[in-house]
Amino acid sequence: MSTKIVIAGGFGAGKTTLVGSVSEIPAVTTEAVMTEASIGHDDISATPHKVTTTVAMDFGRITVDQQLIMYMFGTPGQTRFWFMWDDLVRGAVGAVVVVDCRRLAESFEAVDYFETNRRIPYIVALNRFDGQLEYTTEQVREALEVSPSVPILDFDARDRSSGGTVLKTLLRYALSTNAAAAPVG
């Protein structure tokens, strides 16, 4: 059996890094070198060493157990590529919204997307840059206006174990959310 999840979030939040760190196959990416065309559109002040960006999607796979394979689809972060999100999200059992706490404003639209599309359970994953977070999970919950029922956890997108914990949390949450929505009888 297979399932699909989406890794979403703002520009430079760590989506490609998360997919690459947890995938059991070499991640498929659509990274393109950033050009002068991105000046004025992409704020790299918090990520000055960033030289590439996702222009379509990232793809990875994890075998959870003998009965479940999980396919990960990472979205592009810039709003000019968000016309692809509806297609990438179609059929997903859940989503992870990766947040860079140094730039919370970059996450507002991604959270709003999943709040609006309530049919897709999502969690929020706060990526630790330089090993630290700028805000507590409750401060982020308040700033992003995330429902108290939505899990928020911190992690390091570069670390396979940490990323795995995020994905396990999403699967548990999606299962419990979908079970709660299932008709009884």
Coordinates of N, CA, C and O in Angstrom, one line a residue:
M1 N 0.9 -1.2 0.0 CA 0.0 0.0 0.0 C 0.9 1.2 0.0 O 2.0 1.2 0.6
S2 N 0.5 2.3 -0.7 CA 1.3 3.5 -0.7 C 0.4 4.7 -0.3 O -0.8 4.6 -0.3
T3 N 1.1 5.7 0.2 CA 0.4 6.9 0.6 C 1.3 8.1 0.1 O 2.5 8.0 -0.1
K4 N 0.6 9.2 0.0 CA 1.3 10.4 -0.5 C 1.2 11.5 0.6 O 0.1 11.7 1.2
I5 N 2.3 12.2 0.9 CA 2.3 13.3 1.7 C 3.0 14.5 1.0 O 3.8 14.3 0.1
V6 N 2.7 15.7 1.5 CA 3.3 16.9 0.9 C 4.1 17.6 1.9 O 3.8 17.7 3.1
I7 N 5.3 18.1 1.5 CA 6.2 18.9 2.3 C 6.1 20.3 1.7 O 6.5 20.6 0.6
A8 N 5.5 21.2 2.5 CA 5.2 22.6 2.0 C 5.9 23.6 2.9 O 6.4 23.3 4.0
G9 N 5.8 24.9 2.5 CA 6.4 25.9 3.4 C 6.9 27.1 2.5 O 6.8 27.0 1.3
G10 N 7.4 28.1 3.2 CA 7.9 29.2 2.5 C 9.3 29.0 1.8 O 9.9 27.9 2.0
F11 N 9.7 30.0 1.1 CA 11.0 30.0 0.4 C 12.1 29.8 1.4 O 12.2 30.4 2.4
G12 N 13.0 28.8 1.1 CA 14.2 28.6 1.9 C 13.9 28.0 3.3 O 14.8 28.1 4.1
A13 N 12.8 27.4 3.5 CA 12.5 26.9 4.9 C 13.1 25.6 5.2 O 13.3 25.2 6.4
G14 N 13.5 24.8 4.2 CA 14.1 23.5 4.4 C 13.4 22.3 3.8 O 13.6 21.2 4.2
K15 N 12.5 22.6 2.9 CA 11.6 21.5 2.3 C 12.5 20.5 1.5 O 12.4 19.3 1.8
T16 N 13.3 21.0 0.6 CA 14.2 20.1 -0.2 C 15.1 19.3 0.7 O 15.4 18.1 0.5
T17 N 15.7 20.0 1.7 CA 16.6 19.4 2.7 C 15.9 18.2 3.4 O 16.5 17.2 3.6
L18 N 14.7 18.5 3.9 CA 13.9 17.4 4.6 C 13.7 16.2 3.7 O 13.9 15.1 4.1
V19 N 13.2 16.4 2.5 CA 12.9 15.3 1.6 C 14.2 14.5 1.3 O 14.3 13.3 1.4
G20 N 15.3 15.3 1.1 CA 16.6 14.6 0.8 C 17.2 13.8 2.0 O 17.8 12.8 1.8
S21 N 16.9 14.3 3.2 CA 17.5 13.7 4.4 C 16.8 12.4 4.8 O 17.4 11.5 5.4
V22 N 15.5 12.3 4.5 CA 14.7 11.1 4.9 C 14.5 10.1 3.8 O 14.1 9.0 4.1
S23 N 14.6 10.5 2.6 CA 14.3 9.6 1.5 C 15.3 8.5 1.4 O 16.5 8.6 1.5
E24 N 14.8 7.3 1.1 CA 15.6 6.1 1.0 C 16.2 5.9 -0.4 O 17.1 5.1 -0.6
I25 N 15.6 6.7 -1.3 CA 16.2 6.8 -2.7 C 16.8 8.2 -2.9 O 16.5 9.1 -2.1
P26 N 17.7 8.3 -3.8 CA 18.2 9.7 -4.1 C 17.0 10.6 -4.4 O 16.2 10.2 -5.3
A27 N 16.8 11.7 -3.7 CA 15.7 12.5 -3.9 C 15.8 13.1 -5.3 O 16.8 13.5 -5.8
V28 N 14.6 13.2 -5.9 CA 14.5 13.9 -7.2 C 14.1 15.3 -6.9 O 13.2 15.6 -6.2
T29 N 14.9 16.2 -7.4 CA 14.7 17.6 -7.2 C 14.6 18.4 -8.5 O 15.1 17.9 -9.5
T30 N 14.0 19.5 -8.5 CA 14.0 20.4 -9.6 C 14.6 21.7 -9.2 O 14.1 22.8 -9.5
E31 N 15.8 21.6 -8.7 CA 16.5 22.8 -8.2 C 17.1 23.5 -9.4 O 17.7 22.9 -10.3
A32 N 17.0 24.8 -9.4 CA 17.5 25.7 -10.5 C 18.4 26.7 -9.8 O 18.1 27.2 -8.7
V33 N 19.4 27.1 -10.5 CA 20.3 28.2 -10.0 C 19.5 29.5 -10.0 O 18.8 29.8 -11.0
M34 N 19.6 30.2 -8.9 CA 18.9 31.5 -8.8 C 19.6 32.5 -9.7 O 20.8 32.6 -9.7
T35 N 18.8 33.3 -10.4 CA 19.4 34.3 -11.3 C 19.0 35.7 -10.9 O 18.3 35.9 -9.9
E36 N 19.4 36.6 -11.6 CA 19.1 38.0 -11.4 C 17.6 38.2 -11.4 O 17.1 39.2 -10.8
A37 N 16.8 37.3 -12.1 CA 15.4 37.5 -12.1 C 14.7 37.3 -10.7 O 13.6 37.8 -10.5
S38 N 15.4 36.7 -9.8 CA 14.9 36.5 -8.5 C 15.1 37.7 -7.6 O 14.4 37.8 -6.5
I39 N 15.9 38.6 -8.0 CA 16.2 39.8 -7.2 C 14.9 40.6 -7.1 O 14.2 40.9 -8.0
G40 N 14.5 41.0 -5.8 CA 13.3 41.7 -5.6 C 12.1 40.8 -5.3 O 11.1 41.2 -4.9
H41 N 12.3 39.5 -5.6 CA 11.2 38.5 -5.4 C 11.6 37.6 -4.3 O 10.7 37.2 -3.5
D42 N 12.8 37.1 -4.2 CA 13.2 36.1 -3.2 C 14.2 36.8 -2.2 O 15.2 37.2 -2.5
D43 N 13.7 36.8 -0.9 CA 14.5 37.4 0.1 C 15.5 36.4 0.6 O 15.1 35.4 1.3
I44 N 16.8 36.6 0.3 CA 17.8 35.6 0.8 C 18.6 36.2 2.0 O 19.7 35.7 2.3
S45 N 18.1 37.3 2.6 CA 18.9 37.9 3.7 C 19.2 36.9 4.8 O 20.2 37.0 5.4
A46 N 18.2 36.0 5.1 CA 18.4 35.1 6.2 C 19.2 33.8 5.7 O 19.7 33.1 6.5
T47 N 19.2 33.7 4.4 CA 19.9 32.5 3.8 C 20.9 33.0 2.7 O 20.7 32.6 1.6
P48 N 21.9 33.7 3.1 CA 22.8 34.3 2.1 C 23.6 33.3 1.2 O 24.0 33.7 0.1
H49 N 23.7 32.1 1.7 CA 24.4 31.1 0.9 C 23.5 30.3 0.0 O 24.0 29.4 -0.7
K50 N 22.3 30.6 0.0 CA 21.3 29.9 -0.9 C 21.5 30.3 -2.3 O 21.4 31.5 -2.7
V51 N 21.8 29.4 -3.2 CA 22.1 29.7 -4.6 C 21.1 29.0 -5.6 O 21.1 29.3 -6.8
T52 N 20.3 28.0 -5.0 CA 19.4 27.3 -5.9 C 18.0 27.4 -5.2 O 17.8 27.7 -4.1
T53 N 17.0 27.1 -6.0 CA 15.6 27.1 -5.6 C 14.8 26.0 -6.3 O 15.1 25.7 -7.5
T54 N 13.8 25.5 -5.7 CA 12.9 24.5 -6.3 C 11.9 25.2 -7.2 O 11.3 26.1 -6.8
V55 N 11.9 24.7 -8.5 CA 11.0 25.4 -9.4 C 9.8 24.5 -9.8 O 8.9 25.0 -10.5
A56 N 9.7 23.3 -9.4 CA 8.5 22.5 -9.6 C 8.2 21.6 -8.4 O 7.2 21.9 -7.8
M57 N 9.1 20.7 -8.0 CA 8.8 19.9 -6.9 C 10.0 19.0 -6.5 O 10.9 18.9 -7.3
D58 N 10.0 18.5 -5.3 CA 10.9 17.5 -4.9 C 10.2 16.2 -4.7 O 9.0 16.2 -4.5
F59 N 10.9 15.1 -4.8 CA 10.2 13.8 -4.7 C 11.2 12.8 -3.9 O 12.3 12.7 -4.2
G60 N 10.6 12.1 -3.0 CA 11.3 11.1 -2.2 C 10.4 10.0 -1.8 O 9.2 10.1 -1.9
R61 N 11.0 8.9 -1.3 CA 10.2 7.7 -0.9 C 10.8 7.1 0.4 O 12.0 7.1 0.6
I62 N 9.9 6.6 1.2 CA 10.3 5.9 2.4 C 9.4 4.7 2.6 O 8.2 4.8 2.4
T63 N 10.1 3.6 2.8 CA 9.3 2.3 3.2 C 9.1 2.4 4.7 O 10.1 2.2 5.4
V64 N 7.9 2.6 5.1 CA 7.6 2.7 6.5 C 7.6 1.3 7.2 O 8.2 1.1 8.2
D65 N 7.0 0.3 6.5 CA 7.1 -1.1 6.9 C 6.8 -1.9 5.7 O 6.6 -1.4 4.6
Q66 N 6.6 -3.2 5.9 CA 6.4 -4.1 4.7 C 5.1 -3.8 4.0 O 4.9 -4.2 2.9
Q67 N 4.2 -3.1 4.7 CA 2.8 -2.9 4.1 C 2.6 -1.4 3.7 O 1.6 -1.1 3.1
L68 N 3.6 -0.5 4.0 CA 3.3 0.9 3.7 C 4.5 1.6 3.1 O 5.6 1.6 3.7
I69 N 4.4 2.2 1.9 CA 5.4 3.0 1.3 C 4.8 4.4 1.3 O 3.7 4.6 0.9
M70 N 5.6 5.4 1.7 CA 5.2 6.8 1.7 C 6.0 7.5 0.6 O 7.2 7.5 0.6
Y71 N 5.2 8.2 -0.2 CA 5.8 9.1 -1.2 C 5.7 10.5 -0.8 O 4.7 11.0 -0.4
M72 N 6.8 11.3 -0.8 CA 6.9 12.7 -0.4 C 7.0 13.6 -1.6 O 7.8 13.3 -2.5
F73 N 6.2 14.6 -1.6 CA 6.2 15.6 -2.7 C 6.5 16.9 -2.0 O 5.7 17.4 -1.3
G74 N 7.6 17.5 -2.3 CA 8.0 18.9 -1.8 C 7.5 19.9 -2.8 O 7.8 19.8 -4.0
T75 N 6.9 21.0 -2.2 CA 6.4 22.0 -3.1 C 7.4 23.1 -3.2 O 8.3 23.3 -2.4
P76 N 7.3 23.9 -4.3 CA 8.2 25.1 -4.4 C 7.7 26.1 -3.3 O 6.5 26.2 -3.0
G77 N 8.6 26.9 -2.9 CA 8.3 27.9 -1.8 C 7.8 29.3 -2.3 O 7.1 29.9 -1.6
Q78 N 8.3 29.7 -3.4 CA 7.9 31.0 -3.9 C 6.5 31.1 -4.4 O 6.0 30.2 -5.1
T79 N 5.8 32.2 -4.1 CA 4.4 32.3 -4.4 C 4.2 32.2 -6.0 O 3.1 31.8 -6.4
R80 N 5.2 32.6 -6.7 CA 5.0 32.6 -8.2 C 4.9 31.2 -8.8 O 4.5 31.0 -9.9
F81 N 5.3 30.2 -7.9 CA 5.2 28.8 -8.4 C 4.0 28.0 -7.7 O 3.8 26.8 -7.9
W82 N 3.2 28.7 -6.9 CA 2.2 28.1 -6.1 C 1.0 27.6 -6.9 O 0.1 26.9 -6.4
F83 N 0.9 28.0 -8.2 CA -0.2 27.4 -9.1 C -0.1 25.9 -9.2 O -1.1 25.3 -9.5
M84 N 1.1 25.3 -8.8 CA 1.2 23.9 -8.9 C 0.7 23.2 -7.6 O 0.6 22.0 -7.6
W85 N 0.5 23.9 -6.5 CA 0.2 23.3 -5.3 C -1.1 22.4 -5.3 O -1.1 21.3 -4.8
D86 N -2.1 22.9 -5.9 CA -3.3 22.1 -6.0 C -3.1 20.7 -6.6 O -3.6 19.7 -6.1
D87 N -2.3 20.7 -7.6 CA -2.0 19.4 -8.3 C -1.1 18.5 -7.4 O -1.3 17.3 -7.3
L88 N -0.1 19.1 -6.7 CA 0.8 18.4 -5.9 C 0.0 17.8 -4.6 O 0.3 16.7 -4.1
V89 N -0.9 18.5 -4.1 CA -1.6 18.2 -2.9 C -2.7 17.1 -3.2 O -3.1 16.3 -2.3
R90 N -3.2 17.1 -4.4 CA -4.3 16.1 -4.8 C -3.9 14.7 -4.4 O -2.9 14.2 -4.8
G91 N -4.8 14.1 -3.5 CA -4.6 12.7 -3.1 C -3.7 12.5 -1.9 O -3.4 11.4 -1.5
A92 N -3.2 13.6 -1.4 CA -2.3 13.5 -0.2 C -3.1 13.2 1.1 O -4.2 13.7 1.2
V93 N -2.5 12.4 1.9 CA -3.2 12.1 3.2 C -2.8 13.1 4.3 O -3.5 13.2 5.3
G94 N -1.8 13.9 4.0 CA -1.5 15.0 5.0 C -0.3 15.8 4.5 O 0.3 15.5 3.4
A95 N 0.0 16.8 5.2 CA 1.1 17.7 4.8 C 1.9 18.2 6.0 O 1.4 18.3 7.1
V96 N 3.2 18.5 5.8 CA 4.0 19.1 6.7 C 4.3 20.5 6.2 O 4.7 20.7 5.1
V97 N 4.0 21.5 7.1 CA 4.4 22.9 6.7 C 5.7 23.2 7.5 O 5.7 23.2 8.7
V98 N 6.8 23.3 6.7 CA 8.1 23.6 7.3 C 8.2 25.1 7.5 O 8.0 25.9 6.5
V99 N 8.6 25.5 8.7 CA 8.7 26.9 9.0 C 10.1 27.3 9.4 O 10.8 26.6 10.2
D100 N 10.6 28.4 8.9 CA 11.9 29.0 9.3 C 11.5 30.1 10.3 O 10.9 31.1 9.9
C101 N 11.8 29.9 11.6 CA 11.3 30.9 12.6 C 12.0 32.2 12.4 O 11.6 33.2 13.0
R102 N 13.1 32.3 11.7 CA 13.8 33.6 11.5 C 12.9 34.4 10.5 O 13.1 35.7 10.5
R103 N 12.0 33.8 9.8 CA 11.2 34.5 8.8 C 9.8 33.9 8.8 O 9.3 33.3 7.9
L104 N 9.1 34.2 9.9 CA 7.7 33.6 10.1 C 6.8 34.1 9.0 O 5.9 33.3 8.6
A105 N 6.9 35.3 8.6 CA 6.0 35.8 7.5 C 6.0 35.0 6.3 O 5.0 34.9 5.6
E106 N 7.1 34.3 6.0 CA 7.2 33.5 4.8 C 6.3 32.2 4.9 O 6.1 31.5 3.9
S107 N 5.8 32.0 6.1 CA 5.0 30.8 6.4 C 3.5 31.0 6.4 O 2.7 30.1 6.3
F108 N 3.1 32.3 6.5 CA 1.7 32.6 6.6 C 0.8 32.0 5.5 O -0.2 31.4 5.8
E109 N 1.3 32.2 4.3 CA 0.5 31.7 3.1 C 0.4 30.2 3.1 O -0.7 29.7 2.7
A110 N 1.4 29.5 3.4 CA 1.4 28.0 3.4 C 0.4 27.5 4.5 O -0.4 26.6 4.2
V111 N 0.5 28.1 5.7 CA -0.4 27.7 6.7 C -1.9 28.0 6.3 O -2.8 27.2 6.4
D112 N -2.1 29.2 5.7 CA -3.4 29.6 5.3 C -3.9 28.6 4.2 O -5.1 28.3 4.2
Y113 N -3.1 28.2 3.3 CA -3.5 27.2 2.3 C -4.1 26.0 2.9 O -5.1 25.5 2.5
F114 N -3.4 25.4 3.9 CA -3.9 24.2 4.5 C -5.1 24.4 5.5 O -5.9 23.6 5.7
E115 N -5.1 25.6 6.1 CA -6.3 25.9 6.9 C -7.5 26.1 6.1 O -8.6 25.7 6.5
T116 N -7.4 26.6 4.9 CA -8.5 26.7 3.9 C -8.9 25.4 3.4 O -10.1 25.1 3.2
N117 N -7.9 24.5 3.1 CA -8.2 23.2 2.6 C -8.2 22.2 3.7 O -7.4 21.3 3.9
R118 N -9.2 22.3 4.6 CA -9.3 21.5 5.8 C -9.4 20.0 5.5 O -9.3 19.2 6.5
R119 N -9.6 19.6 4.3 CA -9.7 18.2 4.0 C -8.3 17.5 4.1 O -8.3 16.3 4.1
I120 N -7.3 18.3 4.2 CA -5.9 17.7 4.3 C -5.3 18.1 5.7 O -5.1 19.2 5.9
P121 N -5.2 17.1 6.5 CA -4.6 17.3 7.8 C -3.1 17.8 7.6 O -2.4 17.3 6.7
Y122 N -2.7 18.7 8.4 CA -1.3 19.2 8.4 C -0.7 19.4 9.7 O -1.5 19.5 10.7
I123 N 0.6 19.3 9.8 CA 1.3 19.7 11.0 C 2.3 20.8 10.7 O 2.6 21.0 9.5
V124 N 2.8 21.4 11.7 CA 3.8 22.5 11.5 C 5.2 22.0 12.1 O 5.2 21.5 13.2
A125 N 6.2 22.1 11.3 CA 7.6 21.7 11.7 C 8.5 22.9 11.7 O 8.7 23.5 10.6
L126 N 9.0 23.2 12.9 CA 9.9 24.4 13.0 C 11.3 24.0 12.8 O 11.9 23.2 13.6
N127 N 11.9 24.4 11.7 CA 13.3 24.0 11.3 C 14.3 24.8 12.1 O 14.3 26.0 12.2
R128 N 15.2 24.0 12.8 CA 16.2 24.7 13.6 C 17.4 25.1 12.7 O 18.1 24.3 12.1
F129 N 17.5 26.4 12.5 CA 18.7 26.9 11.8 C 19.7 27.3 12.8 O 19.4 27.9 13.8
D130 N 21.0 26.9 12.6 CA 22.0 27.2 13.6 C 21.7 26.5 14.9 O 22.2 27.0 16.0
G131 N 21.0 25.5 14.9 CA 20.7 24.7 16.1 C 19.8 25.4 17.1 O 19.7 24.9 18.3
Q132 N 19.1 26.4 16.7 CA 18.2 27.1 17.7 C 17.0 27.6 17.0 O 16.9 27.7 15.8
L133 N 16.0 27.9 17.8 CA 14.7 28.5 17.3 C 14.6 29.9 17.9 O 15.0 30.2 19.0
E134 N 14.1 30.8 17.1 CA 13.9 32.2 17.5 C 12.7 32.4 18.5 O 12.7 33.3 19.2
Y135 N 11.7 31.4 18.4 CA 10.5 31.6 19.2 C 10.1 30.2 19.7 O 10.5 29.2 19.2
T136 N 9.3 30.2 20.8 CA 8.7 29.0 21.3 C 7.6 28.5 20.4 O 7.1 29.2 19.6
T137 N 7.2 27.2 20.5 CA 6.2 26.7 19.7 C 4.8 27.4 19.9 O 4.1 27.6 19.0
E138 N 4.6 27.8 21.2 CA 3.4 28.5 21.5 C 3.4 29.9 20.8 O 2.3 30.4 20.4
Q139 N 4.5 30.6 20.8 CA 4.6 31.9 20.2 C 4.4 31.7 18.6 O 3.7 32.6 18.0
V140 N 4.9 30.7 18.1 CA 4.7 30.4 16.6 C 3.2 30.1 16.4 O 2.6 30.6 15.4
R141 N 2.6 29.3 17.2 CA 1.2 28.9 17.1 C 0.3 30.2 17.1 O -0.6 30.4 16.2
E142 N 0.6 31.1 18.0 CA -0.1 32.3 18.1 C 0.1 33.2 16.8 O -0.8 33.8 16.3
A143 N 1.4 33.3 16.4 CA 1.7 34.2 15.3 C 1.1 33.7 14.0 O 0.6 34.5 13.2
L144 N 1.1 32.4 13.8 CA 0.6 31.8 12.6 C -0.9 31.5 12.7 O -1.5 31.0 11.7
E145 N -1.5 31.7 13.9 CA -2.9 31.4 14.1 C -3.3 30.0 13.8 O -4.3 29.7 13.1
V146 N -2.5 29.1 14.3 CA -2.7 27.6 14.1 C -3.5 27.1 15.2 O -3.3 27.4 16.4
S147 N -4.5 26.3 14.8 CA -5.4 25.7 15.8 C -4.7 24.9 16.8 O -3.6 24.3 16.6
P148 N -5.2 24.9 18.1 CA -4.5 24.1 19.2 C -4.5 22.6 18.9 O -3.6 21.9 19.4
S149 N -5.3 22.1 18.0 CA -5.3 20.7 17.7 C -4.2 20.3 16.7 O -3.9 19.1 16.6
V150 N -3.6 21.3 16.0 CA -2.5 21.0 15.0 C -1.2 20.8 15.7 O -0.8 21.7 16.4
P151 N -0.5 19.7 15.6 CA 0.8 19.5 16.2 C 1.8 20.5 15.6 O 1.9 20.7 14.4
I152 N 2.6 21.0 16.5 CA 3.8 21.8 16.1 C 5.0 21.2 16.9 O 5.0 21.0 18.1
L153 N 6.0 20.9 16.1 CA 7.2 20.4 16.7 C 8.5 21.0 16.0 O 8.4 21.5 14.9
D154 N 9.6 21.0 16.8 CA 10.8 21.5 16.2 C 11.6 20.4 15.7 O 11.5 19.3 16.3
F155 N 12.5 20.6 14.7 CA 13.3 19.6 14.2 C 14.5 20.2 13.4 O 14.5 21.4 13.3
D156 N 15.4 19.3 12.9 CA 16.5 19.8 12.1 C 16.3 19.0 10.8 O 16.4 17.8 10.7
A157 N 16.0 19.8 9.7 CA 15.7 19.2 8.4 C 16.9 18.4 7.9 O 16.7 17.5 7.0
R158 N 18.1 18.6 8.3 CA 19.3 17.9 7.9 C 19.5 16.6 8.5 O 20.2 15.7 8.0
D159 N 18.8 16.3 9.6 CA 18.9 15.1 10.4 C 17.8 14.1 10.0 O 16.7 14.4 10.2
R160 N 18.3 12.9 9.6 CA 17.3 11.9 9.1 C 16.4 11.5 10.3 O 15.2 11.4 10.1
S161 N 16.9 11.3 11.5 CA 16.1 10.9 12.6 C 15.1 12.0 13.0 O 13.9 11.7 13.2
S162 N 15.5 13.2 13.0 CA 14.6 14.3 13.3 C 13.5 14.5 12.3 O 12.4 14.6 12.6
G163 N 13.9 14.4 11.0 CA 12.9 14.4 9.9 C 11.9 13.2 10.0 O 10.7 13.4 9.8
G164 N 12.5 12.1 10.4 CA 11.6 10.9 10.5 C 10.6 11.1 11.6 O 9.4 10.7 11.5
T165 N 10.9 11.7 12.7 CA 10.0 12.0 13.8 C 8.9 12.9 13.3 O 7.7 12.7 13.6
V166 N 9.2 13.9 12.5 CA 8.2 14.8 11.9 C 7.2 14.0 11.0 O 6.0 14.1 11.2
L167 N 7.7 13.1 10.2 CA 6.9 12.3 9.3 C 6.0 11.3 10.1 O 4.8 11.1 9.8
K168 N 6.5 10.7 11.1 CA 5.7 9.8 12.0 C 4.6 10.6 12.7 O 3.5 10.1 12.8
T169 N 4.9 11.8 13.1 CA 3.9 12.6 13.8 C 2.8 13.0 12.8 O 1.6 12.9 13.1
L170 N 3.2 13.3 11.6 CA 2.2 13.6 10.5 C 1.3 12.4 10.3 O 0.1 12.5 10.2
L171 N 1.9 11.2 10.1 CA 1.1 10.0 9.9 C 0.1 9.7 11.0 O -1.0 9.4 10.8
R172 N 0.6 9.8 12.2 CA -0.3 9.6 13.4 C -1.4 10.6 13.4 O -2.6 10.2 13.6
Y173 N -1.1 11.8 13.2 CA -2.1 12.9 13.2 C -3.1 12.7 12.1 O -4.3 12.8 12.3
A174 N -2.6 12.4 10.9 CA -3.5 12.2 9.7 C -4.4 11.0 10.0 O -5.6 11.0 9.7
L175 N -3.9 9.9 10.6 CA -4.7 8.7 10.9 C -5.8 9.0 11.9 O -6.9 8.7 11.8
S176 N -5.4 9.8 12.9 CA -6.4 10.1 14.0 C -7.4 11.1 13.5 O -8.6 11.0 13.8
T177 N -7.0 12.0 12.6 CA -7.9 13.0 12.0 C -8.9 12.3 11.1 O -10.1 12.6 11.2
N178 N -8.4 11.5 10.2 CA -9.3 10.7 9.3 C -10.2 9.8 10.0 O -11.3 9.6 9.6
A179 N -9.7 9.1 11.1 CA -10.5 8.2 11.9 C -11.6 9.0 12.6 O -12.8 8.5 12.6
A180 N -11.3 10.2 13.0 CA -12.4 11.0 13.7 C -13.4 11.4 12.7 O -14.6 11.6 13.1
A181 N -13.0 11.6 11.5 CA -14.0 12.1 10.5 C -14.8 10.9 9.8 O -15.8 11.2 9.2
A182 N -14.4 9.7 10.1 CA -15.1 8.6 9.5 C -16.4 8.3 10.1 O -16.6 8.5 11.3
P183 N -17.4 8.0 9.3 CA -18.7 7.7 9.8 C -18.7 6.5 10.7 O -18.0 5.5 10.5
V184 N -19.5 6.5 11.8 CA -19.6 5.4 12.7 C -20.8 4.6 12.3 O -21.8 5.1 12.0
G185 N -20.6 3.3 12.4 CA -21.8 2.5 12.2 C -21.5 1.4 11.3 O -22.1 0.5 11.0

